[in-house]
Each structure stands twice: as C-alpha cells, then as structure tokens.
mmCIF file of C-alpha atoms (C1' of nucleotides) in Angstrom:
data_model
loop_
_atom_site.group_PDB
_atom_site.id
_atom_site.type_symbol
_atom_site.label_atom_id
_atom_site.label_comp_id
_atom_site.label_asym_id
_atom_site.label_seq_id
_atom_site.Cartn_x
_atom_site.Cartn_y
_atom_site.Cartn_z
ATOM 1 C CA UNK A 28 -59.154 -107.818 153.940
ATOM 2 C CA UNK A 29 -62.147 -109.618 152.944
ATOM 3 C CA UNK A 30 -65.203 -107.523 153.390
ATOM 4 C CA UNK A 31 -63.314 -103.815 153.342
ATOM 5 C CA UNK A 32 -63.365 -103.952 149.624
ATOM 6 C CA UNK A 33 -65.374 -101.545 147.776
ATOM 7 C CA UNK A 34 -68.551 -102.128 146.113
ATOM 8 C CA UNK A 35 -68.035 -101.460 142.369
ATOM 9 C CA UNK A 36 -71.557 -100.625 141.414
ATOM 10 C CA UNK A 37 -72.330 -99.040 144.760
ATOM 11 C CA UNK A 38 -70.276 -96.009 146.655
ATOM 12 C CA UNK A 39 -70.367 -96.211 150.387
ATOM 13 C CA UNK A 40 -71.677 -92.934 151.513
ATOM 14 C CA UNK A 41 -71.140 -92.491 155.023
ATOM 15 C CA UNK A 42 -74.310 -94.835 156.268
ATOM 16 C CA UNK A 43 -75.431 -96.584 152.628
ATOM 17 C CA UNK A 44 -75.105 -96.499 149.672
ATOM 18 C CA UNK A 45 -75.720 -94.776 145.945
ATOM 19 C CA UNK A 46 -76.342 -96.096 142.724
ATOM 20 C CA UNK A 47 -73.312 -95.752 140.487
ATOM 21 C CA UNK A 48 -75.158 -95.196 137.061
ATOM 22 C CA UNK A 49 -78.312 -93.917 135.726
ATOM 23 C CA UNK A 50 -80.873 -96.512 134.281
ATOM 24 C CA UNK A 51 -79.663 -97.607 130.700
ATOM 25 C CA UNK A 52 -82.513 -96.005 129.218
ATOM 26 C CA UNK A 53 -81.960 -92.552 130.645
ATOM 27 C CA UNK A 54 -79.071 -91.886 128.757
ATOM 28 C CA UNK A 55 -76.157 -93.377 126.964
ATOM 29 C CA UNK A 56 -73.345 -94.627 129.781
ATOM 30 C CA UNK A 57 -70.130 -92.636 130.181
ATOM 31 C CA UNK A 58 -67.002 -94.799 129.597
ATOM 32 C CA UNK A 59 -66.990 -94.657 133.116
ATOM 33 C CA UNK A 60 -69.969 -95.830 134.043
ATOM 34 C CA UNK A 61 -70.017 -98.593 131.267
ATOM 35 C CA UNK A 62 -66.979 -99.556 132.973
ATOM 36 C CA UNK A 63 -68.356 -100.439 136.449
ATOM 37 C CA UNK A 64 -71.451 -101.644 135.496
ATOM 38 C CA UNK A 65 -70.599 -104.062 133.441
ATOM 39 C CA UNK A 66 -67.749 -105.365 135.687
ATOM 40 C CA UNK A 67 -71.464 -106.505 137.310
ATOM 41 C CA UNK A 68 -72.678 -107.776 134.757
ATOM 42 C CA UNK A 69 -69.781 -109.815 133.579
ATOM 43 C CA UNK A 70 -69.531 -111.276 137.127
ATOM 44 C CA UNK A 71 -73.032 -113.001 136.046
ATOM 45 C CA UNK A 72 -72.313 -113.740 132.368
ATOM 46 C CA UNK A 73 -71.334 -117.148 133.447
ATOM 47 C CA UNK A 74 -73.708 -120.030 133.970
ATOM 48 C CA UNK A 75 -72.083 -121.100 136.572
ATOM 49 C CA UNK A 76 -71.161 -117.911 139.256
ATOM 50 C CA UNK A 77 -74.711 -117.286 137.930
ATOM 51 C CA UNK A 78 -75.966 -120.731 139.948
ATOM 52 C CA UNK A 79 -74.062 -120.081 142.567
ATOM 53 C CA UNK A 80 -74.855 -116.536 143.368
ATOM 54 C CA UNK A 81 -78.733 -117.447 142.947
ATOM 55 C CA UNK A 82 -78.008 -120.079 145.190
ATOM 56 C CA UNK A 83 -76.535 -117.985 147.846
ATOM 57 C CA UNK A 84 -79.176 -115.687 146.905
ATOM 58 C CA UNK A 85 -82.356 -117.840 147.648
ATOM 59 C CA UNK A 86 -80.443 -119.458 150.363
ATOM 60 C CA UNK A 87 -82.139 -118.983 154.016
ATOM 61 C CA UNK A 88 -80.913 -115.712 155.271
ATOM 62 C CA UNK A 89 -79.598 -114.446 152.223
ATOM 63 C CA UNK A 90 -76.798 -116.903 153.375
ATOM 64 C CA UNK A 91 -75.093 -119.662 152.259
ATOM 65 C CA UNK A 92 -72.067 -122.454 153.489
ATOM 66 C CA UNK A 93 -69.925 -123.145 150.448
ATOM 67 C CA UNK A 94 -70.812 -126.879 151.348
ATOM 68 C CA UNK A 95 -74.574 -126.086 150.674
ATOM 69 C CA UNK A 96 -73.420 -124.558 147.262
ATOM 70 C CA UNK A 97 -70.845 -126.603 145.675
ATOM 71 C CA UNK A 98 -73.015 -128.693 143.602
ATOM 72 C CA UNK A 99 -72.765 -127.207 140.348
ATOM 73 C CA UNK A 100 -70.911 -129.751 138.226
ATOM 74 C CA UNK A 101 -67.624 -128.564 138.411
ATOM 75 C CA UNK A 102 -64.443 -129.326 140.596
ATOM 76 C CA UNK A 103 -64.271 -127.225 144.131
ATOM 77 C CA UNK A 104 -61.599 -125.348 143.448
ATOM 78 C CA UNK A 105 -63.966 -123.794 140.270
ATOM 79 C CA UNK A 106 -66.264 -123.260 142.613
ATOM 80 C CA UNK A 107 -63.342 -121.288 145.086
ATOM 81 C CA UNK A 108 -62.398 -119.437 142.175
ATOM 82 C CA UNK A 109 -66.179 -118.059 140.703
ATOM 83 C CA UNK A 110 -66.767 -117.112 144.223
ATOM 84 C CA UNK A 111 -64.080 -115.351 144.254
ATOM 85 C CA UNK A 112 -65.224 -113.522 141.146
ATOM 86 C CA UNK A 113 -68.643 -112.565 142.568
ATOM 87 C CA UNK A 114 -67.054 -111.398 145.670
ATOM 88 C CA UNK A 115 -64.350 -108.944 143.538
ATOM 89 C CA UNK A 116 -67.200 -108.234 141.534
ATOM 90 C CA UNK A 117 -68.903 -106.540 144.739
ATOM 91 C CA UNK A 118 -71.902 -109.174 144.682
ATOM 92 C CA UNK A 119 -71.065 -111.786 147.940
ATOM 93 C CA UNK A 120 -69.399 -110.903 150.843
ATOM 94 C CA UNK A 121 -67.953 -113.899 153.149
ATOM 95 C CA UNK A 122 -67.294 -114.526 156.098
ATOM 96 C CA UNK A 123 -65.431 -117.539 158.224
ATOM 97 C CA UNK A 124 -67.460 -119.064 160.877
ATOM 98 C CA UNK A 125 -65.308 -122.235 162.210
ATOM 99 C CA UNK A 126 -64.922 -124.305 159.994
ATOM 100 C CA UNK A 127 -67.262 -123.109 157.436
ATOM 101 C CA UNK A 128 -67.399 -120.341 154.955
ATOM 102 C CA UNK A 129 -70.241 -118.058 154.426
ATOM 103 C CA UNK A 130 -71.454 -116.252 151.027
ATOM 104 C CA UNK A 131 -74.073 -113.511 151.294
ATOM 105 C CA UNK A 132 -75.340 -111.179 149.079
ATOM 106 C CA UNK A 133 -75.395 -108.034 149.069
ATOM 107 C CA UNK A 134 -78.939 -107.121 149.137
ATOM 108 C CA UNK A 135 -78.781 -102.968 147.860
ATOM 109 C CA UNK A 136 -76.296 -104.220 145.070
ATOM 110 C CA UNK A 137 -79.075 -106.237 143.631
ATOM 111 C CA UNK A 138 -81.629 -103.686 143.686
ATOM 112 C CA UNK A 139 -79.318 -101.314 142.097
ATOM 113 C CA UNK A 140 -78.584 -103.678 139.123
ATOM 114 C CA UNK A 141 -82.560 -104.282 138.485
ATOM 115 C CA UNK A 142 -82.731 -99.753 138.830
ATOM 116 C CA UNK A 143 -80.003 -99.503 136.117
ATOM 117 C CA UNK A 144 -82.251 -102.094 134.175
ATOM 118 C CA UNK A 145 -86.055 -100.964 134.522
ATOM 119 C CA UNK A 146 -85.344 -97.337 135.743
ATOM 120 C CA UNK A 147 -86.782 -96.189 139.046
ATOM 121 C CA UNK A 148 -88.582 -98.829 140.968
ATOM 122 C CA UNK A 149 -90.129 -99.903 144.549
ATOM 123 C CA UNK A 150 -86.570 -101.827 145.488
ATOM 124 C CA UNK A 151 -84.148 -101.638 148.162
ATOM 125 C CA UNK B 6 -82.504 -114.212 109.237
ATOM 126 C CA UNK B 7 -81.817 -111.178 111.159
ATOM 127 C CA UNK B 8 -85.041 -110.681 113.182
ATOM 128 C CA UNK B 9 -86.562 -114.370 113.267
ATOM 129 C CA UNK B 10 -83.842 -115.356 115.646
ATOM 130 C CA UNK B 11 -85.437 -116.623 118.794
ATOM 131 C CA UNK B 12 -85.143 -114.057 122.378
ATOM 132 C CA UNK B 13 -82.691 -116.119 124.681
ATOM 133 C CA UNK B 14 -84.254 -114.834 127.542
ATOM 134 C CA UNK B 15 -87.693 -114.950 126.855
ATOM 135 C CA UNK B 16 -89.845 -117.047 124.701
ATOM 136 C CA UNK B 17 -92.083 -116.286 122.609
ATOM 137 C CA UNK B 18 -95.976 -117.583 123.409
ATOM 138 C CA UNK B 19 -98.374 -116.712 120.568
ATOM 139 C CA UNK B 20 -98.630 -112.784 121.383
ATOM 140 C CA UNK B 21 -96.848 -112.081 123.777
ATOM 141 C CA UNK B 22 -93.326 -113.267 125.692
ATOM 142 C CA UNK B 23 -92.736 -114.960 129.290
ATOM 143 C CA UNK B 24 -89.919 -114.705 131.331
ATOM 144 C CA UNK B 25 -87.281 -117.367 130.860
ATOM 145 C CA UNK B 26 -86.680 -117.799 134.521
ATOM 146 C CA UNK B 27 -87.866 -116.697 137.995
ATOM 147 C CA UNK B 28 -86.245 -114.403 140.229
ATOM 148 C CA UNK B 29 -82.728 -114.910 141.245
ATOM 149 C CA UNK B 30 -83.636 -115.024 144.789
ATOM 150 C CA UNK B 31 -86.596 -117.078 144.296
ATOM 151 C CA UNK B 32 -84.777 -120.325 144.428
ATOM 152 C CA UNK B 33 -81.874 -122.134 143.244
ATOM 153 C CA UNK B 34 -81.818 -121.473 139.277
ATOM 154 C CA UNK B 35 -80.948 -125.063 137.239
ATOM 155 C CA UNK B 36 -77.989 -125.570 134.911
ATOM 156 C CA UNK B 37 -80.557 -124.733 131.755
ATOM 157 C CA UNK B 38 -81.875 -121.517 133.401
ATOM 158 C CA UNK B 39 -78.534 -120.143 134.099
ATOM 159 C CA UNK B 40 -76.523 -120.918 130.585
ATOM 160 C CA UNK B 41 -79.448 -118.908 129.100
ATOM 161 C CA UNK B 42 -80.035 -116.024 131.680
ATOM 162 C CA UNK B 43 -75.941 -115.736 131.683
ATOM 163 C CA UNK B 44 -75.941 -114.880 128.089
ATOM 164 C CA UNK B 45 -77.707 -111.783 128.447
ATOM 165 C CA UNK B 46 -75.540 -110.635 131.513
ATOM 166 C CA UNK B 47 -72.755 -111.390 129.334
ATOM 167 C CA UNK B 48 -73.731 -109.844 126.512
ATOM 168 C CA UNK B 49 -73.853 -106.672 128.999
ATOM 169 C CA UNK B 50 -70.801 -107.585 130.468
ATOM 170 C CA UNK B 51 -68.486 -105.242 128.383
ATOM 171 C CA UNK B 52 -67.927 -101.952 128.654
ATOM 172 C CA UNK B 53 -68.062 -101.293 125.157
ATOM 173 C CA UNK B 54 -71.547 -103.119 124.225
ATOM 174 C CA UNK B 55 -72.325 -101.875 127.556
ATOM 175 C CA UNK B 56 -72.081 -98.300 126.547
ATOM 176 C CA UNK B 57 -73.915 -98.946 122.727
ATOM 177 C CA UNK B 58 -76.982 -100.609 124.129
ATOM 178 C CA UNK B 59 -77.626 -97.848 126.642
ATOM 179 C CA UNK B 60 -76.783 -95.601 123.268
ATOM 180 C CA UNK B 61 -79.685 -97.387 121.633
ATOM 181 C CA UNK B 62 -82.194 -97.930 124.413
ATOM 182 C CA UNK B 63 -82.040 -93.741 125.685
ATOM 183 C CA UNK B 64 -81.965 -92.704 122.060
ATOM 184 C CA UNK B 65 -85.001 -91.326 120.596
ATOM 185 C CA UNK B 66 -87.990 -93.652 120.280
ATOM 186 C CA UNK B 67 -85.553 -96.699 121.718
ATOM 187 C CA UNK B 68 -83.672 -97.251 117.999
ATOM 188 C CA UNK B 69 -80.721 -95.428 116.840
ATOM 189 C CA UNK B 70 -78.613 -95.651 113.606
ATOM 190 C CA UNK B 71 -75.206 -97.128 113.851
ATOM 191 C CA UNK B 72 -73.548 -93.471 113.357
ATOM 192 C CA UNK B 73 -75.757 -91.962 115.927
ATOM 193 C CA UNK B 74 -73.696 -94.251 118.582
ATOM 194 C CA UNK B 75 -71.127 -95.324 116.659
ATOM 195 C CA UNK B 76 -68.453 -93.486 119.002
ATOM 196 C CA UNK B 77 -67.485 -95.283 121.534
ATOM 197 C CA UNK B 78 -63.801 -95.274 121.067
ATOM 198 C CA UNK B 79 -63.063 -98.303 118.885
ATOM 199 C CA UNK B 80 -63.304 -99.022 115.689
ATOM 200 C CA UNK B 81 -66.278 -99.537 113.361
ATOM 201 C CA UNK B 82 -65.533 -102.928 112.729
ATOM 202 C CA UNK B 83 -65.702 -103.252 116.180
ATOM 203 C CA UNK B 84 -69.135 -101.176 117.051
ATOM 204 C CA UNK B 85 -70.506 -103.905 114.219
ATOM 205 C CA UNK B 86 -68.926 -106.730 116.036
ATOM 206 C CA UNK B 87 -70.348 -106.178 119.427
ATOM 207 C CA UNK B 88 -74.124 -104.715 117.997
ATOM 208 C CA UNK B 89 -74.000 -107.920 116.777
ATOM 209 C CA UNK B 90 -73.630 -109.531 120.128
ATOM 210 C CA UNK B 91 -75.882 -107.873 120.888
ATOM 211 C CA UNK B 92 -78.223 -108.951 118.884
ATOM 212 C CA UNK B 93 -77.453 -112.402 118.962
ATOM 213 C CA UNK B 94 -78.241 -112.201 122.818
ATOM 214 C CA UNK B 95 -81.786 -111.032 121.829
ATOM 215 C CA UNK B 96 -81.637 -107.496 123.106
ATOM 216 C CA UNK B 97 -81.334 -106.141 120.171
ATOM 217 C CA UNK B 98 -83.158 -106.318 116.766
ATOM 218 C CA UNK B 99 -81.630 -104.392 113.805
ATOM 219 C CA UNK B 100 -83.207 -103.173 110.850
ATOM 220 C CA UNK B 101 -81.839 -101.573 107.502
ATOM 221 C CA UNK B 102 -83.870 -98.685 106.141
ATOM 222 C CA UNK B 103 -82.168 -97.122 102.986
ATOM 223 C CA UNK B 104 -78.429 -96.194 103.549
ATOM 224 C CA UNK B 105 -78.629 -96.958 107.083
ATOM 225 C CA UNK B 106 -79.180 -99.470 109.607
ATOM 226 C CA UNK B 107 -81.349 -99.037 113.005
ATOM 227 C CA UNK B 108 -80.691 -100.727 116.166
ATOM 228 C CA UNK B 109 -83.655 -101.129 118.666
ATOM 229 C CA UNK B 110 -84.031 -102.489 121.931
ATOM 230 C CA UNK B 111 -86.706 -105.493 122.722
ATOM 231 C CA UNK B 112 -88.578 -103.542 125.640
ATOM 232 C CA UNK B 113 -89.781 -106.752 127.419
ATOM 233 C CA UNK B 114 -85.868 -108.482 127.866
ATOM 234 C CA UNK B 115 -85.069 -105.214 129.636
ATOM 235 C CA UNK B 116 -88.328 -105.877 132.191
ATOM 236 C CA UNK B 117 -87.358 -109.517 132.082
ATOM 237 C CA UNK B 118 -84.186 -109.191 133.186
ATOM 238 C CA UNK B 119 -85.391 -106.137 136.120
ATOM 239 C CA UNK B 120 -87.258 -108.781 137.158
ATOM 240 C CA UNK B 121 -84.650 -111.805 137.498
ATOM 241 C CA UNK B 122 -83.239 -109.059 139.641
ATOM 242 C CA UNK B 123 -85.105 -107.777 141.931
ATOM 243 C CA UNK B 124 -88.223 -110.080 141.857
ATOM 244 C CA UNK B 125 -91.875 -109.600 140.916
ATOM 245 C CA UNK B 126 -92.243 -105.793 140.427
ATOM 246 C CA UNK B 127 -94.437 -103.375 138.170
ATOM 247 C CA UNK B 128 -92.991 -103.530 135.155
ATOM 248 C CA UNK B 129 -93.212 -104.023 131.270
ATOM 249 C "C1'" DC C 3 -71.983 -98.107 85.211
ATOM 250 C "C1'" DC C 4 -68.702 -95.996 88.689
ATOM 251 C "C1'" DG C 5 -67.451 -94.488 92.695
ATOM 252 C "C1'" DC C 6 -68.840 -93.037 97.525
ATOM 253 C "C1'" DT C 7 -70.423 -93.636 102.101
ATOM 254 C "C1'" DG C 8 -72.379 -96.668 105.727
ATOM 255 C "C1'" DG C 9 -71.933 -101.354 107.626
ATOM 256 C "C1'" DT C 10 -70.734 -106.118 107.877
ATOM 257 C "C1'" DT C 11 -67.620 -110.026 107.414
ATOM 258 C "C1'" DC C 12 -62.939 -112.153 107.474
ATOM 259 C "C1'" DG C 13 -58.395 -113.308 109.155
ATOM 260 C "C1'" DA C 14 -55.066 -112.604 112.443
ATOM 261 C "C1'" DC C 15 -53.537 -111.935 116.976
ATOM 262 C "C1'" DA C 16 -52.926 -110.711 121.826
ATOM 263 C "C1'" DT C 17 -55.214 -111.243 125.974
ATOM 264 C "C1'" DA C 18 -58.717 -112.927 129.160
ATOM 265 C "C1'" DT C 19 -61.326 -116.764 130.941
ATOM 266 C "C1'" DG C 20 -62.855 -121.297 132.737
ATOM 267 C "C1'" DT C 21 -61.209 -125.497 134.210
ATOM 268 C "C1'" DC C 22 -58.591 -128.898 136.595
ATOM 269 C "C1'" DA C 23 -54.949 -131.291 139.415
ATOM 270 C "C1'" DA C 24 -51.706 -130.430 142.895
ATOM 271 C "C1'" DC C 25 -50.478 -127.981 146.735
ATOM 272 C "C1'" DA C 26 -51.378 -124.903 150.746
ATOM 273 C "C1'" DT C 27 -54.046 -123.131 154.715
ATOM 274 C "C1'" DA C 28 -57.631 -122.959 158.592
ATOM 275 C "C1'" DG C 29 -60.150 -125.034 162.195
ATOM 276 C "C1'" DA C 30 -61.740 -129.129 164.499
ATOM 277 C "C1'" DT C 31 -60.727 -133.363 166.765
ATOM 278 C "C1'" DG C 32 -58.352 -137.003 168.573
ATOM 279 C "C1'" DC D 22 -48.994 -132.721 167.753
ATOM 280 C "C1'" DA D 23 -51.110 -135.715 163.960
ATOM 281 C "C1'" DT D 24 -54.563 -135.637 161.048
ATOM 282 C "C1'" DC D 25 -58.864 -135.031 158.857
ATOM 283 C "C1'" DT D 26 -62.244 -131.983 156.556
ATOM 284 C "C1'" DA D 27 -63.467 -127.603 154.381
ATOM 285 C "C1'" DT D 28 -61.671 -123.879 151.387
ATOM 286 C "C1'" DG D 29 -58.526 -121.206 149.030
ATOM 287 C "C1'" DT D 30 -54.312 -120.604 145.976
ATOM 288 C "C1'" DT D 31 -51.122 -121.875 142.108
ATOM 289 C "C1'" DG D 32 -49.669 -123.362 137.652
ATOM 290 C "C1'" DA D 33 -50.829 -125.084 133.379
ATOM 291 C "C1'" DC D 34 -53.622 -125.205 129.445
ATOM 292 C "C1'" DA D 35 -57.309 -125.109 126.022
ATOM 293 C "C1'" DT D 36 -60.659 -122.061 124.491
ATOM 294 C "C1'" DA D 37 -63.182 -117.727 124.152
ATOM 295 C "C1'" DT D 38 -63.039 -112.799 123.564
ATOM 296 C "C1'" DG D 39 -61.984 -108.073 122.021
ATOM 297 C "C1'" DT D 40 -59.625 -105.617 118.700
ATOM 298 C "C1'" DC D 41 -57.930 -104.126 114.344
ATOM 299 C "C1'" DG D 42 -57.036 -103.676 109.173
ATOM 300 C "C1'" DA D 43 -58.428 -105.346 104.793
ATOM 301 C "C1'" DA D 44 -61.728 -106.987 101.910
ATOM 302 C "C1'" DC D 45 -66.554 -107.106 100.906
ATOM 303 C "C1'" DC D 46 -71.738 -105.861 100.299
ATOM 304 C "C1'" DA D 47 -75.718 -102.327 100.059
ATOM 305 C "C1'" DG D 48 -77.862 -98.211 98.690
ATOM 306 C "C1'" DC D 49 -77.295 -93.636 96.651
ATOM 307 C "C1'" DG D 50 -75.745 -89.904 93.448
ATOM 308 C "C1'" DG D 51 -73.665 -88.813 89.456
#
DNA sequence: CCGCTGGTTCGACATATGTCAACATAGATG
DNA sequence: CATCTATGTTGACATATGTCGAACCAGCGG
C-alpha cells in the first residue's frame, strides 16, 4: 500500500484527475477545502521536505534515489521521515527498485497547487 | 512598523520586487532558498489562515476588514493571531482606517509563489 | 470624560512537529 | 546462511503551534 493512497489535493476521476479547490482569489475556501489544501501546503512549510521535494523535483526524470537526496544536513532517518510526509501529503510517490528507493513527483499535483495560487493558467 | 517589514519571499529592488527563488523544478533549491520559500507555504499551511487569506484575496478590491472574514469558526483572538501570521510571512499588509482595520493581499507573492510552482508562466 | 465596539496582545495550556539514536527490514553479495 | 548496505520504523524529547479567556489599546458616540 504505497502508491494506492489518495491524492489529497487531487480526486482520481476515472483516467486523471481534478483540482480540489478553486483559485484563492475566486472565492473564500470552504472549511473543506481549506482543509485539503493546506494539508499541501503544510507538507512544504518546512525547509527541509521543501529541499528534498525540489530535489526530487529537478531530479532527471522527475525521479530521484533517496541516496541522490539525502544530503540535506540532517540524520537519514529525518530524511525517511519528511519523505514520508510529502508522500502522505500526496506530493511523491515511491517506488522500490532493488536495492534502491525511488521518489517522484507527482507532476498534475504541482500544477494544481500553482492553479489554486495564480488562477487559471497554461499548466498540466 | 506594520508595513515596512521586509516580503520574505520577494525582495524588494527599487520599484519593483524579484522572485526569491527559481522554480522548484528548476534545480535543487539551497538551505537559504528553502527556510525562506517554506515560510510562506507554512504560513498557508493551516486551514484556518488558509481559509482568511483566500477571505481577503477574493474579497472586493483584494482587502477586507477583519469582520468581513472574521468567521471562520474560532475565536477573534485567534482570527488576529493567525492575520498576523500572515502578515509576518509577507502576504499580507494590514492597514487601520477609522474603527476598523483592512487586510490586503501583496499581488506579486501570490505570482511569486505560482511561479516557484509551476515554473516560468504569464503572470503578475 | 465614559463607555462601547473592533482588534490586538498576553499568559496558559494541550497538542503537533522536527530531530535523533537505536532498532528493524529489504535486497544484494559472498 | 552471514553479512553488508540502503531505508524505514520506534521511542524519546525539546520546541513550536493553535487555541482560548482575560486584559489591553484605538476610535467613536454620547
């Protein structure tokens, strides 16, 4: 049960998937609403899942080894656990290929979070 | 010294304001770029604050007095607490005219942060 | 000057969060 | 199987965070 979770900020809808919110600026958030989104947003209030998830991020691929991405100053399990966070937090998905594990990012999730910022835009 | 506070995300540059930091998927962001980028996701990263900044930035000419949003299911002290936040995060700028006080939002941190997003796209 | 209404600040407190060391697990390799 | 490397999980702990009630400050209307 690693990848079968559901996407907070996105709903699968039979072949992709939907924005969860309106742009901030199009109205004021239900409770709802608030609620998901900023279960995003909180997932990248912290410097470091922030380094790590733009790491994965830029990464070739959209892909990165947790070896390629540990560097971030703090001990490996910290690292375990903040990817973890992004990955409950519906940003990274991972996957175990031999001995490595890989981070990716979920490309639509991204392009939602910059819609509910700037309104409707050329993404996804 | 409510206004003069410097925009975490951006900085000011004689007229205008720059981006504190390229895309997310650009490349790798340092230790310095992240603490200050993560404030402003944290700052957005409760429900709550969450719900009053989209209050502020849909409402009417993107300010709103504290009672217009003010109901948000905790208490006053509380709606202060977080605009606050809020403010100290630079996405919001208050200002008291008479009885009351108006919250507005600082339209280029909203682009800014699109852009950390998604990447270079029309906006501002 | 007094009280009223809108907002902020303070103090307290329960809970959440970030961090690490120690332990556990998954493959690879001998 | 023994063991080594790469990751994840657990338990503990210090600190940060969200929340409230009470006290406090700012205009406004008598």
């Amino acid at each position: 049960m690693s990848n079968t979770k559901v996407l907070p900020l996105l709903e699968a809808d039979g072949q992709g998937v939907v924005p969860c919110c309106p742009p901030l600026t199009e109205r004021p958030m239900t409770a709802d609403e608030a609620e998901t989104a900023a279960r995003m947003f909180k997932a990248l209030g912290d410097p470091v899942r922030l380094r790590l998830f733009s790491a994965v991020a830029s990464h070739e691929g959209g892909e990165a080894c947790v070896c390629d991405i540990s560097d971030v100053g703090v001990s490996q399990p910290t690292v375990s656990h903040h990817l973890k966070k992004l990955k409950e937090a519906g940003l990274l998905t991972s996957e175990r290929r031999g001995t490595w594990v890989y981070y990716r990012v979920e490309p639509s999730v991204l392009a939602a979070m910059g819609r509910l910022l700037v309104g409707a835009q050329a993404a996804a």
